[in-house]
């Protein structure tokens, strides 16, 4: 397994997430609408847009944590081993998602 290649991919993914976070900063802030000039539908749409932006930010934060955890496992020499059972994670699985923390069997059990 080419751990260095996967580490590079993880670092690139982290950088991309951080860039996205910078470019979309403020997108989940409360929408300021002129209540007298905006109809109810526009307010609902603005609230939905805000909720979707907040969920996107949350998902990016979760992905960022997964990547940081994988980079920590690389640094500690624990990368490539399932965090649940300790068995090897298949190289193809890691190639598909370098941040994956578990083997297929444990992922299926977690369901």
mmCIF file of C-alpha atoms in Angstrom:
data_model
loop_
_atom_site.group_PDB
_atom_site.id
_atom_site.type_symbol
_atom_site.label_atom_id
_atom_site.label_comp_id
_atom_site.label_asym_id
_atom_site.label_seq_id
_atom_site.Cartn_x
_atom_site.Cartn_y
_atom_site.Cartn_z
ATOM 1 C CA UNK A 1 0.000 0.000 0.000
ATOM 2 C CA UNK A 2 1.303 3.447 -0.946
ATOM 3 C CA UNK A 3 0.655 5.337 2.286
ATOM 4 C CA UNK A 4 2.529 8.415 1.073
ATOM 5 C CA UNK A 5 0.234 8.697 -1.947
ATOM 6 C CA UNK A 6 -2.853 8.364 0.263
ATOM 7 C CA UNK A 7 -1.454 10.921 2.714
ATOM 8 C CA UNK A 8 -1.020 13.366 -0.158
ATOM 9 C CA UNK A 9 -4.610 12.763 -1.255
ATOM 10 C CA UNK A 10 -5.861 13.344 2.294
ATOM 11 C CA UNK A 11 -3.899 16.587 2.566
ATOM 12 C CA UNK A 12 -5.300 17.746 -0.786
ATOM 13 C CA UNK A 13 -8.845 16.904 0.332
ATOM 14 C CA UNK A 14 -8.300 18.834 3.557
ATOM 15 C CA UNK A 15 -7.006 21.835 1.651
ATOM 16 C CA UNK A 16 -10.001 21.712 -0.712
ATOM 17 C CA UNK A 17 -12.434 21.576 2.219
ATOM 18 C CA UNK A 18 -10.721 24.523 3.884
ATOM 19 C CA UNK A 19 -10.871 26.504 0.636
ATOM 20 C CA UNK A 20 -14.577 25.744 0.276
ATOM 21 C CA UNK A 21 -15.182 26.808 3.864
ATOM 22 C CA UNK A 22 -13.469 30.137 3.208
ATOM 23 C CA UNK A 23 -15.346 30.775 -0.024
ATOM 24 C CA UNK A 24 -18.755 30.004 1.493
ATOM 25 C CA UNK A 25 -18.233 31.681 4.862
ATOM 26 C CA UNK A 26 -21.398 33.415 5.934
ATOM 27 C CA UNK A 27 -23.725 31.386 3.725
ATOM 28 C CA UNK A 28 -25.485 29.947 6.781
ATOM 29 C CA UNK A 29 -25.907 33.309 8.465
ATOM 30 C CA UNK A 30 -29.484 34.370 9.101
ATOM 31 C CA UNK A 31 -31.058 35.948 6.065
ATOM 32 C CA UNK A 32 -31.867 39.601 6.479
ATOM 33 C CA UNK A 33 -35.016 40.398 4.593
ATOM 34 C CA UNK A 34 -37.147 43.514 4.483
ATOM 35 C CA UNK A 35 -40.274 42.084 6.030
ATOM 36 C CA UNK A 36 -42.535 44.701 4.487
ATOM 37 C CA UNK A 37 -41.220 44.082 0.983
ATOM 38 C CA UNK A 38 -40.779 40.307 0.949
ATOM 39 C CA UNK A 39 -43.625 37.870 0.750
ATOM 40 C CA UNK A 40 -43.964 34.785 2.940
ATOM 41 C CA UNK A 41 -42.694 32.417 0.225
ATOM 42 C CA UNK A 42 -39.446 34.360 -0.131
ATOM 43 C CA UNK A 43 -38.885 34.189 3.619
ATOM 44 C CA UNK A 44 -39.453 30.438 3.607
ATOM 45 C CA UNK A 45 -37.054 30.010 0.677
ATOM 46 C CA UNK A 46 -34.426 32.091 2.463
ATOM 47 C CA UNK A 47 -34.814 29.977 5.604
ATOM 48 C CA UNK A 48 -34.514 26.759 3.565
ATOM 49 C CA UNK A 49 -31.381 28.073 1.841
ATOM 50 C CA UNK A 50 -29.923 28.924 5.232
ATOM 51 C CA UNK A 51 -30.717 25.448 6.600
ATOM 52 C CA UNK A 52 -29.158 23.753 3.560
ATOM 53 C CA UNK A 53 -26.032 25.884 3.907
ATOM 54 C CA UNK A 54 -25.774 24.996 7.605
ATOM 55 C CA UNK A 55 -26.076 21.275 6.805
ATOM 56 C CA UNK A 56 -23.411 21.576 4.115
ATOM 57 C CA UNK A 57 -21.082 23.225 6.619
ATOM 58 C CA UNK A 58 -21.794 20.471 9.167
ATOM 59 C CA UNK A 59 -21.015 17.741 6.616
ATOM 60 C CA UNK A 60 -17.775 19.450 5.629
ATOM 61 C CA UNK A 61 -16.764 19.621 9.290
ATOM 62 C CA UNK A 62 -17.473 15.904 9.718
ATOM 63 C CA UNK A 63 -15.404 15.108 6.610
ATOM 64 C CA UNK A 64 -12.627 17.368 7.861
ATOM 65 C CA UNK A 65 -12.555 15.455 11.164
ATOM 66 C CA UNK A 66 -12.405 12.115 9.299
ATOM 67 C CA UNK A 67 -9.440 13.368 7.262
ATOM 68 C CA UNK A 68 -7.616 14.727 10.315
ATOM 69 C CA UNK A 69 -8.164 11.410 12.112
ATOM 70 C CA UNK A 70 -6.735 9.493 9.127
ATOM 71 C CA UNK A 71 -3.696 11.790 9.024
ATOM 72 C CA UNK A 72 -3.200 11.211 12.766
ATOM 73 C CA UNK A 73 -3.358 7.428 12.200
ATOM 74 C CA UNK A 74 -0.678 7.780 9.503
ATOM 75 C CA UNK A 75 1.535 9.755 11.869
ATOM 76 C CA UNK A 76 1.041 7.173 14.639
ATOM 77 C CA UNK A 77 1.710 4.222 12.332
ATOM 78 C CA UNK A 78 -1.848 2.939 12.745
ATOM 79 C CA UNK A 79 -3.099 3.784 9.262
ATOM 80 C CA UNK A 80 -4.566 0.948 7.237
ATOM 81 C CA UNK A 81 -5.832 -0.930 10.260
ATOM 82 C CA UNK A 82 -9.485 -0.994 11.293
ATOM 83 C CA UNK A 83 -10.094 1.174 14.358
ATOM 84 C CA UNK A 84 -12.787 -1.260 15.522
ATOM 85 C CA UNK A 85 -11.161 -4.689 15.162
ATOM 86 C CA UNK A 86 -7.529 -3.958 14.274
ATOM 87 C CA UNK A 87 -7.558 -6.003 11.056
ATOM 88 C CA UNK A 88 -6.110 -4.677 7.807
ATOM 89 C CA UNK A 89 -8.340 -2.449 5.713
ATOM 90 C CA UNK A 90 -8.281 -3.584 2.092
ATOM 91 C CA UNK A 91 -6.050 -1.303 -0.049
ATOM 92 C CA UNK A 92 -8.858 -0.885 -2.622
ATOM 93 C CA UNK A 93 -11.130 0.414 0.145
ATOM 94 C CA UNK A 94 -8.491 2.924 1.221
ATOM 95 C CA UNK A 95 -7.885 3.955 -2.388
ATOM 96 C CA UNK A 96 -11.614 4.630 -2.765
ATOM 97 C CA UNK A 97 -11.786 6.619 0.503
ATOM 98 C CA UNK A 98 -8.424 7.275 2.177
ATOM 99 C CA UNK A 99 -10.152 8.554 5.330
ATOM 100 C CA UNK A 100 -12.146 5.365 5.941
ATOM 101 C CA UNK A 101 -11.483 4.151 9.511
ATOM 102 C CA UNK A 102 -12.964 0.653 9.407
ATOM 103 C CA UNK A 103 -12.788 -2.550 7.428
ATOM 104 C CA UNK A 104 -15.809 -3.657 5.401
ATOM 105 C CA UNK A 105 -16.935 -6.198 8.016
ATOM 106 C CA UNK A 106 -16.982 -3.624 10.836
ATOM 107 C CA UNK A 107 -18.634 -1.014 8.604
ATOM 108 C CA UNK A 108 -21.402 -3.500 7.798
ATOM 109 C CA UNK A 109 -21.861 -4.315 11.479
ATOM 110 C CA UNK A 110 -22.176 -0.600 12.275
ATOM 111 C CA UNK A 111 -24.771 -0.521 9.519
#
